[in-house]
Short mmCIF file of C-alpha atoms in Angstrom, two decimals:
data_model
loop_
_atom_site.label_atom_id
_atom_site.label_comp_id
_atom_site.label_asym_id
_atom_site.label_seq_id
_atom_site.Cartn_x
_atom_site.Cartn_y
_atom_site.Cartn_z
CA UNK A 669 140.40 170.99 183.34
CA UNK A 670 143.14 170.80 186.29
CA UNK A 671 145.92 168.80 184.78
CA UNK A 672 147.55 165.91 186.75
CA UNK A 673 149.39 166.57 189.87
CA UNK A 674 152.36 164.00 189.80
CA UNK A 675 155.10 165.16 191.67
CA UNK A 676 157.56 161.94 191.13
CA UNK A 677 160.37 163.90 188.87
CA UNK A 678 159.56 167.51 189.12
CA UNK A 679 161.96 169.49 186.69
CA UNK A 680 162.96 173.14 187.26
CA UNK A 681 164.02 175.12 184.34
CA UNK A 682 166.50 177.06 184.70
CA UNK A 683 167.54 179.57 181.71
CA UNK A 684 170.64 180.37 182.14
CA UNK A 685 171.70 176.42 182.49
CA UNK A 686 169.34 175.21 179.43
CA UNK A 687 170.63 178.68 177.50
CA UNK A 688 167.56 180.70 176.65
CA UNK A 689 163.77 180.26 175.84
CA UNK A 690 164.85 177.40 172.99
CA UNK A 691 166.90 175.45 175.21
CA UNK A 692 164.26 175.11 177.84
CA UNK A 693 161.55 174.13 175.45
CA UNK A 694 163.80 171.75 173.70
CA UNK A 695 165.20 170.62 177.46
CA UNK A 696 161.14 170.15 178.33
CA UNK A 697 160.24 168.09 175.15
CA UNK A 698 162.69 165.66 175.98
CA UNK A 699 162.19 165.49 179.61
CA UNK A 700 158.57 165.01 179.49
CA UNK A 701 159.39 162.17 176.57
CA UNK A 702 161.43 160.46 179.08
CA UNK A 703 159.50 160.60 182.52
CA UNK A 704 159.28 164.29 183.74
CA UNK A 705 155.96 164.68 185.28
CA UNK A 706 155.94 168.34 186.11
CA UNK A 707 157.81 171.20 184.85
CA UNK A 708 158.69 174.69 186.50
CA UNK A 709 160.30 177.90 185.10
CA UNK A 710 162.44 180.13 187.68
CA UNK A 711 164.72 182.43 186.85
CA UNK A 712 167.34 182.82 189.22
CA UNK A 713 168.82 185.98 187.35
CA UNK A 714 167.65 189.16 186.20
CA UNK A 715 164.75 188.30 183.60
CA UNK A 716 162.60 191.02 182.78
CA UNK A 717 158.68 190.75 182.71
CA UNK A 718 158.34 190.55 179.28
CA UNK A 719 161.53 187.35 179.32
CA UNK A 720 159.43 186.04 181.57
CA UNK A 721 156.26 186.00 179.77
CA UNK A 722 157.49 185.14 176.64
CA UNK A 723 159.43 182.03 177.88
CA UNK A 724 155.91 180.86 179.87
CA UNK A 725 154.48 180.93 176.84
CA UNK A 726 156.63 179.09 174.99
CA UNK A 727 156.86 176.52 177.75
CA UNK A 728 152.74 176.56 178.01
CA UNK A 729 152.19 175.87 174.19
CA UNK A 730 155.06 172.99 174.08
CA UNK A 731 152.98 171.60 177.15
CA UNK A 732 149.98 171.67 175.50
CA UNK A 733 148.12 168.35 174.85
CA UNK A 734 149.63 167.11 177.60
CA UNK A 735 149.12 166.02 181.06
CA UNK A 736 152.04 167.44 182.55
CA UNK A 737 151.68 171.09 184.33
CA UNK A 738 153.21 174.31 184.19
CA UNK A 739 154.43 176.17 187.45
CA UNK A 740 155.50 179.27 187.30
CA UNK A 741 157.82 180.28 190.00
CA UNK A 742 157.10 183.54 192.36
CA UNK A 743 155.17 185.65 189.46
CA UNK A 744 151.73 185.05 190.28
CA UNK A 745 151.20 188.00 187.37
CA UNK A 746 152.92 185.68 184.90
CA UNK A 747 151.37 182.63 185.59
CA UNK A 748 147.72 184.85 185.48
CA UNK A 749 148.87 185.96 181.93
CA UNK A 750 149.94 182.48 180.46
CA UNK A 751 147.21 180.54 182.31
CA UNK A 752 149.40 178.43 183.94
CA UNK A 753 148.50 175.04 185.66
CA UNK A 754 149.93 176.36 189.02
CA UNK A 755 152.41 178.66 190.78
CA UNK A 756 155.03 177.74 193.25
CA UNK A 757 155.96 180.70 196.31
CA UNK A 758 158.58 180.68 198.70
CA UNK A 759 158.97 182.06 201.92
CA UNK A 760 159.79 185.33 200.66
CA UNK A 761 157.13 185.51 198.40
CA UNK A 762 153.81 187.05 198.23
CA UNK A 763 151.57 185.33 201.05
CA UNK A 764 150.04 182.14 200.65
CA UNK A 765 146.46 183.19 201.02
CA UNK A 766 146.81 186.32 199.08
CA UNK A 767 148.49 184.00 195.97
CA UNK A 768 145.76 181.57 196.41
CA UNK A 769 143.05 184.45 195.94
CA UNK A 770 145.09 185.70 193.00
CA UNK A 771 144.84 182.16 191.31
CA UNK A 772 141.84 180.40 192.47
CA UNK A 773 141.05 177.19 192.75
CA UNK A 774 141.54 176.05 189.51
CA UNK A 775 145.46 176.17 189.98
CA UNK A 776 147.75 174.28 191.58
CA UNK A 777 149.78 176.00 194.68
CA UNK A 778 153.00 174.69 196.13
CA UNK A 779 155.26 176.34 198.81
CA UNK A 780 158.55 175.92 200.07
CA UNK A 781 159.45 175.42 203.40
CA UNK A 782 163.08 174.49 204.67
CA UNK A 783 162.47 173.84 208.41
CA UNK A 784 160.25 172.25 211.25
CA UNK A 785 159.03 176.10 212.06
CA UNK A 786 157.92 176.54 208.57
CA UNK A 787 156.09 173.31 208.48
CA UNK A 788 154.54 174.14 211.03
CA UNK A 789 153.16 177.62 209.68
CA UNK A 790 151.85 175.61 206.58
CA UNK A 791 148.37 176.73 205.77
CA UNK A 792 147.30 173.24 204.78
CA UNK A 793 144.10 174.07 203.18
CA UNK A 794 145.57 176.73 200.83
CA UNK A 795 148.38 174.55 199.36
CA UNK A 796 148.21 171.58 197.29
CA UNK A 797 151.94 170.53 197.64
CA UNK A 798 155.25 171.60 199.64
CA UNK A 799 158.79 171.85 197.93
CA UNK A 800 161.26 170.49 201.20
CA UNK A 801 164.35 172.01 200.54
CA UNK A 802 167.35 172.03 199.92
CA UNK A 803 168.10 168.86 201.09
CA UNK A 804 171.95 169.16 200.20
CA UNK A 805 174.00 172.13 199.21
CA UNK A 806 172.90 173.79 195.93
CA UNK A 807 174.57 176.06 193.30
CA UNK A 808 171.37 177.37 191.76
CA UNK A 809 169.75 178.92 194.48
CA UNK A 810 171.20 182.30 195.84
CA UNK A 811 168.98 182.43 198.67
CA UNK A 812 169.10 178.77 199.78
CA UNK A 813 169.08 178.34 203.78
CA UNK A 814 170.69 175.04 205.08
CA UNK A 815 170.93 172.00 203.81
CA UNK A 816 168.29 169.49 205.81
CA UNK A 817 170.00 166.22 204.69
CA UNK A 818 168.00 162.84 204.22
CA UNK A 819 167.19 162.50 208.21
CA UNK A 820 165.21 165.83 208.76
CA UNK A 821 163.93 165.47 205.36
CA UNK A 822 162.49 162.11 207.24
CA UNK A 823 160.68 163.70 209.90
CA UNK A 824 159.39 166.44 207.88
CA UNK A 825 157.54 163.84 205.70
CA UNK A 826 156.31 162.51 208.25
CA UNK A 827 154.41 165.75 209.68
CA UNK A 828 153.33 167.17 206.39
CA UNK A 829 149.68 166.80 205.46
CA UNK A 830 149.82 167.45 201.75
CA UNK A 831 152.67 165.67 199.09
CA UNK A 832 155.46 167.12 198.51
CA UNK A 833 158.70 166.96 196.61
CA UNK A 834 162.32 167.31 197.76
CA UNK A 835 164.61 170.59 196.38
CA UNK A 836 168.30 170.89 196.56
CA UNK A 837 171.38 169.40 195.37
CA UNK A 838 169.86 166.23 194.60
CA UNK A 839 170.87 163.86 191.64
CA UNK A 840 171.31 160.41 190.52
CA UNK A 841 173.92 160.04 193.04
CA UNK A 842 171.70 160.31 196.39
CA UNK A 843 168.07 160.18 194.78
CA UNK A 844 167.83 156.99 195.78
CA UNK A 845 167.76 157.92 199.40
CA UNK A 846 165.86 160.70 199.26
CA UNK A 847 163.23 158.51 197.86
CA UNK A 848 163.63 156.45 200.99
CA UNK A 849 162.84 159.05 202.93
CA UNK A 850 158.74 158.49 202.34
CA UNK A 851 158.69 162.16 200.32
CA UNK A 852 156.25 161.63 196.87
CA UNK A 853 158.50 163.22 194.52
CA UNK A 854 162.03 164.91 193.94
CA UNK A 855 162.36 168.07 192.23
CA UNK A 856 165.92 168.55 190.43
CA UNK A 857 167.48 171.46 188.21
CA UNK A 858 171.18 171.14 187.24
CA UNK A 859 170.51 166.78 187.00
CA UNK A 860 168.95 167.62 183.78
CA UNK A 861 169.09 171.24 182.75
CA UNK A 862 172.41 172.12 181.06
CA UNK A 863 172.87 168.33 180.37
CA UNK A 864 174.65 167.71 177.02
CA UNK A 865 171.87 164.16 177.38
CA UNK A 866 168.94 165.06 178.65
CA UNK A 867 167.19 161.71 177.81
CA UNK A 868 169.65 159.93 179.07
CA UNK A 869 170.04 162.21 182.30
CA UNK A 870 166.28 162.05 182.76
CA UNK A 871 166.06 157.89 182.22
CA UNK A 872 168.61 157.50 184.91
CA UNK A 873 166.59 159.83 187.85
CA UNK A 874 163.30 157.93 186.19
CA UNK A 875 164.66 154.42 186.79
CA UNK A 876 166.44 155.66 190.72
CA UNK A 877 163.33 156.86 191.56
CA UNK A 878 160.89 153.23 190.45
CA UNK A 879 164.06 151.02 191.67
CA UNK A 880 163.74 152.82 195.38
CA UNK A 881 159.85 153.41 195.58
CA UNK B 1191 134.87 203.97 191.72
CA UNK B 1192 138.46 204.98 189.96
CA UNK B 1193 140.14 207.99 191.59
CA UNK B 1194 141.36 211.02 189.47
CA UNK B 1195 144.07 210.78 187.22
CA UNK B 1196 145.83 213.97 187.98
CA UNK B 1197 149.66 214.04 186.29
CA UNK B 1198 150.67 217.15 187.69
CA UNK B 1199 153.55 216.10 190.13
CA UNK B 1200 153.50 212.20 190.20
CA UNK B 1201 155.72 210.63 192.99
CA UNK B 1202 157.88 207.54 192.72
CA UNK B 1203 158.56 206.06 196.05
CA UNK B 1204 161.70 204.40 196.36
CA UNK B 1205 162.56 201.76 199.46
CA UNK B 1206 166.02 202.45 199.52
CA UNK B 1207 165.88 206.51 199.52
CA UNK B 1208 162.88 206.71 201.67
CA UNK B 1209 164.48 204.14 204.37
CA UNK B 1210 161.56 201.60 204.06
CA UNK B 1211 157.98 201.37 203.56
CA UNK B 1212 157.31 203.88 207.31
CA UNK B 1213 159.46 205.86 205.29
CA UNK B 1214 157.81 205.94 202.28
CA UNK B 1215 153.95 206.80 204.24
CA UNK B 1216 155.33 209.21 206.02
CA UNK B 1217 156.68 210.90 202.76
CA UNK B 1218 153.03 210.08 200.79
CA UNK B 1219 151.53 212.02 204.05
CA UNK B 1220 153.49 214.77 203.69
CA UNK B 1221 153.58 214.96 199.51
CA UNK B 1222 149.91 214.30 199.30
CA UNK B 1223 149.28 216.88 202.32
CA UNK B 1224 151.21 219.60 199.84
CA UNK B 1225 150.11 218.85 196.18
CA UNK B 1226 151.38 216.04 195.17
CA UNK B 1227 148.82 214.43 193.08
CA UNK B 1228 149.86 210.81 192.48
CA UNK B 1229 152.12 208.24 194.03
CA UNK B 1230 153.95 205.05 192.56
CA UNK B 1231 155.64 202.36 193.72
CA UNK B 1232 158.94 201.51 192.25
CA UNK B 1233 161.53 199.49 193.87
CA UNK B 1234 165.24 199.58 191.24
CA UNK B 1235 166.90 197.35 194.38
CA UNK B 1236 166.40 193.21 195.16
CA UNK B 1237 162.79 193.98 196.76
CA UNK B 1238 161.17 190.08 197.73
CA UNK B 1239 157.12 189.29 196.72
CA UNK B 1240 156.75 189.81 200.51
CA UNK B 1241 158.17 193.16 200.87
CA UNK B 1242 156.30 194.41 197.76
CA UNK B 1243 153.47 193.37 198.97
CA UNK B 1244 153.36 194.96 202.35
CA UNK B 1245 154.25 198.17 201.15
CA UNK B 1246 151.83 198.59 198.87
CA UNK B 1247 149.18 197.70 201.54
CA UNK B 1248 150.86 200.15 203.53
CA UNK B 1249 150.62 202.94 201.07
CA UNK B 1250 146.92 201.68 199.69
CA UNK B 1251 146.09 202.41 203.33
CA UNK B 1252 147.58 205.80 203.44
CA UNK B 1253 145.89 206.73 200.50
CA UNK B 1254 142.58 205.43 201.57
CA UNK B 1255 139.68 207.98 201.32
CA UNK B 1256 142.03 210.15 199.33
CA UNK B 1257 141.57 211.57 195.72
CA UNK B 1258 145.92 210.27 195.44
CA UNK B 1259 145.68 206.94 193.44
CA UNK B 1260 148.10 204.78 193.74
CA UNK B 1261 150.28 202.97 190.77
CA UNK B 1262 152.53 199.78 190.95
CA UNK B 1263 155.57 199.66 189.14
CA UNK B 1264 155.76 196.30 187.02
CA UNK B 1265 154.21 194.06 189.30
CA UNK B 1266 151.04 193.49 187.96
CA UNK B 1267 150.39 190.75 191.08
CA UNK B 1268 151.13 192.98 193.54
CA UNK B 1269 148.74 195.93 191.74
CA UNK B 1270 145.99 192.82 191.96
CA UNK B 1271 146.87 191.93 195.42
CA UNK B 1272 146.02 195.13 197.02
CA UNK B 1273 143.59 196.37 194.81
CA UNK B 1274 146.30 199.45 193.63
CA UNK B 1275 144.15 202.19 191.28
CA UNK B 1276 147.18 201.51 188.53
CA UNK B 1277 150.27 199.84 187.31
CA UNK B 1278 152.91 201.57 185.65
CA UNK B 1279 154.86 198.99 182.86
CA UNK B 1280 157.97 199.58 181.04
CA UNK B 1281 159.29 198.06 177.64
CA UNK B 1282 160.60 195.48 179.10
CA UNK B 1283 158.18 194.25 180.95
CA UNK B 1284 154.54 192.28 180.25
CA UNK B 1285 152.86 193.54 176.90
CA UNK B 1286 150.60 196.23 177.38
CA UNK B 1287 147.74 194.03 175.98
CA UNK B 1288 148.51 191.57 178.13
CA UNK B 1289 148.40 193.54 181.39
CA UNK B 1290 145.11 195.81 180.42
CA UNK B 1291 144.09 191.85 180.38
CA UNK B 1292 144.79 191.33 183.48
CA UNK B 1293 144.22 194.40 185.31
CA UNK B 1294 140.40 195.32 183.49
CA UNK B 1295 139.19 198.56 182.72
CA UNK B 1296 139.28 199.41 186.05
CA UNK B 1297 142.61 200.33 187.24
CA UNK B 1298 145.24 202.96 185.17
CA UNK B 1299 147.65 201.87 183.05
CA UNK B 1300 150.86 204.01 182.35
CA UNK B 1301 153.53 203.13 179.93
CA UNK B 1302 157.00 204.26 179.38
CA UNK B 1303 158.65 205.46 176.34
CA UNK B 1304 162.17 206.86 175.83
CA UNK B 1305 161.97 207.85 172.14
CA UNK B 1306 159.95 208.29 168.89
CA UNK B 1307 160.18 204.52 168.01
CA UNK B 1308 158.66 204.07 171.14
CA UNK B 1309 155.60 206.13 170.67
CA UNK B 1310 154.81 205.12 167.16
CA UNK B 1311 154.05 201.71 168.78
CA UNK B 1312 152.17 202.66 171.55
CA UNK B 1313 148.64 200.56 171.60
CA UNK B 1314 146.93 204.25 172.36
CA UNK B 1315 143.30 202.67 173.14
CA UNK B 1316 145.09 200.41 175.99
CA UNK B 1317 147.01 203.02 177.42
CA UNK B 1318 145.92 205.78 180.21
CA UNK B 1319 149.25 207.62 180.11
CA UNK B 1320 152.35 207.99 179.27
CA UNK B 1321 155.66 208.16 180.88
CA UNK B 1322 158.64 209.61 178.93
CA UNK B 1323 162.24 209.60 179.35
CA UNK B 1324 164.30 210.19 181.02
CA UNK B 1325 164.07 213.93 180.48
CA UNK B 1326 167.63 213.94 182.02
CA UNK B 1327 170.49 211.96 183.24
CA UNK B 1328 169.53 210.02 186.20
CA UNK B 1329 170.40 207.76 189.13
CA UNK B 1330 167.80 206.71 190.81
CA UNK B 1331 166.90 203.79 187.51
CA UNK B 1332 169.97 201.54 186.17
CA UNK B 1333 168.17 200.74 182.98
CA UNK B 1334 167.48 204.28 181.87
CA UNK B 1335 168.27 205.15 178.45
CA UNK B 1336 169.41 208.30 176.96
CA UNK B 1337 168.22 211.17 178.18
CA UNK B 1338 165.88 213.07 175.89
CA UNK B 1339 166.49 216.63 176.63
CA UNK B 1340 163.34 219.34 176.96
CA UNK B 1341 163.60 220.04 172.65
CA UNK B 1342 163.12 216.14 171.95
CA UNK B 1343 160.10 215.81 175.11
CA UNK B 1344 158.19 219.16 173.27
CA UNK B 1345 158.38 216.50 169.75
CA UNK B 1346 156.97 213.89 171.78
CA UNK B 1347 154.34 215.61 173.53
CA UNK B 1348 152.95 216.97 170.56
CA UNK B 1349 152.64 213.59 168.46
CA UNK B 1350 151.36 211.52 171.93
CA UNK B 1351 147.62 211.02 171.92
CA UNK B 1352 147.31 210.60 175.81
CA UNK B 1353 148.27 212.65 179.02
CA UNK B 1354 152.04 212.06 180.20
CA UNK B 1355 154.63 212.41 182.82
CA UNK B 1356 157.75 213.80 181.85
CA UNK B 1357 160.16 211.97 184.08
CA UNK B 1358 164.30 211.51 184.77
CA UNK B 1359 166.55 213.87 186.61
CA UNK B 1360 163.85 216.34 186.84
CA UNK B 1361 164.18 218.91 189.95
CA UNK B 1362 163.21 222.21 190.86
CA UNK B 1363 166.34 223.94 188.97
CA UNK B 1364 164.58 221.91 185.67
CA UNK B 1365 160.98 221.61 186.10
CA UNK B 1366 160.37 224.77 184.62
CA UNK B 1367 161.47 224.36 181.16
CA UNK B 1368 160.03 221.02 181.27
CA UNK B 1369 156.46 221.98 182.47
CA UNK B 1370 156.36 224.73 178.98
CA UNK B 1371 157.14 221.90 177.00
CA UNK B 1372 153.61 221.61 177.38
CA UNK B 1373 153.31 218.03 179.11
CA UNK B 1374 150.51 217.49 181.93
CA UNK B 1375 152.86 216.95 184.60
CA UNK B 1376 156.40 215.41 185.96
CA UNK B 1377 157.34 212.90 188.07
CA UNK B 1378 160.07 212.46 190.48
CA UNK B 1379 161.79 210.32 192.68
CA UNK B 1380 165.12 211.89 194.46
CA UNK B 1381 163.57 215.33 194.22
CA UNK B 1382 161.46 214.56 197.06
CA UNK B 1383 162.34 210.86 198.42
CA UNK B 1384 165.17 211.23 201.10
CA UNK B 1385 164.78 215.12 201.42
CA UNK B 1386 165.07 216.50 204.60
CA UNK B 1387 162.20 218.57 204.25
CA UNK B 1388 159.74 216.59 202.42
CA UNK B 1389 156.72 219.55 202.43
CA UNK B 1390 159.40 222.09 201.46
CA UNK B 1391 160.71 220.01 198.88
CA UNK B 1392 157.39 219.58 197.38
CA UNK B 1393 155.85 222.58 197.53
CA UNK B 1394 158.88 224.01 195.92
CA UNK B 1395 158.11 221.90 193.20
CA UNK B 1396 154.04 222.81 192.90
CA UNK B 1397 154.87 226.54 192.87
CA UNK B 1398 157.32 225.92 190.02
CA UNK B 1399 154.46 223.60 188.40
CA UNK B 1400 151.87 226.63 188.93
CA UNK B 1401 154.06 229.63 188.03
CA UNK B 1402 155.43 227.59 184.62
CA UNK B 1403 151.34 226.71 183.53
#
């Protein structure tokens, strides 16, 4: 059964910032104890196939029981080998209709887009969500293009016809208004991995996000 | 219907020596045109989803109505999403179980191993063939380990219980002694990618492969 899509706190896991396979599942079993309501792995740095799969796993067995999803980040081949809930593919990425043959309809597919062009190249009925991003500057991205900031975020809400959560620099500092902004959910990385309190880090986004919506 | 698995000289396109994917068909045209009897897909360099992707379409369509299958370095996805005859997986990438998993009985599987330890723990029923080495030092892979040297690769091929590839720093001053080691073939990557004369280059390296059987 397709697990829940809830994009309202979408955490990233990074593992370099949460230190290794143990520190992201340890990072995860809090966050989802405290709000989280989806959970990616990326890996901006070199992490071999078998890292990769290994860590999924890990991350797909402390998940399990539970309603909140996997995505796995660019590796269509690891998500395919862990049975992930869903895979998330950037511009730069393998296609959007060739990923969605990979995976089927019985995973979730979300896509990153970073401009009004991209938007507009969105093959709605292939994807299930958008990542908008990054919204403000970000450290954990390499290959981040500009930062929108809260206004264009507006308007890109506004034309999008599938939910979607906001990427990029955000944290309990300016959550608030990128809640405003209309968009479903916010996805964040460093505003709870590498945290030395990841409940507490995760309660504050949690209680931004209700106090705006 | 799977196409022949045929060791003798096994190319490994690279991007960055062949000056992009036209540059890598025109070099399968001209290697397959003059014996060269498989071709993989290996990119060492930051290659995106995207550009994997098209160039393996672009050399699945070269190869089309060929005997020349066509292997995919790592990226079991990218072997799925262009229907590639095999994938070629190192130790540090997905488990061997898991990838004949994913890719069925259908397509090749190769496997590398750099020394005894190596083989011992090769899942033999999973496996089509075998890369070893590097036979020598090399340039064209960052992560290569110590080269073997032709006494070690005659150990190895007789204790392996599958056809192999002898591979690393292997050229037509070398390919001799490595071909009466008694291994079904060799691969190579800078001994024909980037060569000014591609079909002299390779059938340099046939006659070698003939004369030394």
């Amino acid at each position: 059964m397709k697990k829940q899509l809830d994009l309202t706190l979408y955490l990233v896991l990074d593992p370099l910032l949460c230190e290794g396979i143990n520190g992201m599942v340890n990072t995860t079993k809090i966050a989802i104890a405290n709000g989280v309501t989806a959970i990616q792995l990326r890996s901006e740095q070199t992490f071999s196939g078998k890292d990769w799969y290994y860590a999924a796993l890990a991350l797909k067995e402390t998940l399990k029981g539970t309603p909140i999803p996997l995505f796995i980040n660019d590796h269509v081949d690891i998500a395919l080998a862990v049975d992930a809930d869903g895979v998330h593919i950037g511009q730069s990425d393998l296609p959007v209709d060739v990923t969605r043959q990979l995976i089927g309809n019985k995973k979730w597919l979300g896509f990153s887009i970073s401009n009004h062009q991209q938007l507009n190249a969105v093959p709605w009925q292939k994807v299930d969500y958008l990542g908008i991003g990054p919204i403000y500057p970000t450290a954990t991205k390499k290959d981040a293009a500009k930062a929108l900031g809260t206004k264009q975020l507006t308007e890109l809400v506004k034309l999008k016809q599938c939910p979607a959560v906001a990427i990029g620099g955000i944290d309990e500092s300016n959550i608030t208004d990128v809640i405003h902004t209309g968009i479903e959910g916010v996805a964040v990385v460093s505003a709870i991995c590498g945290k030395k309190d990841i409940q507490q880090a995760t309660l504050s986004l949690i209680n931004k996000i209700k106090q705006a919506k």
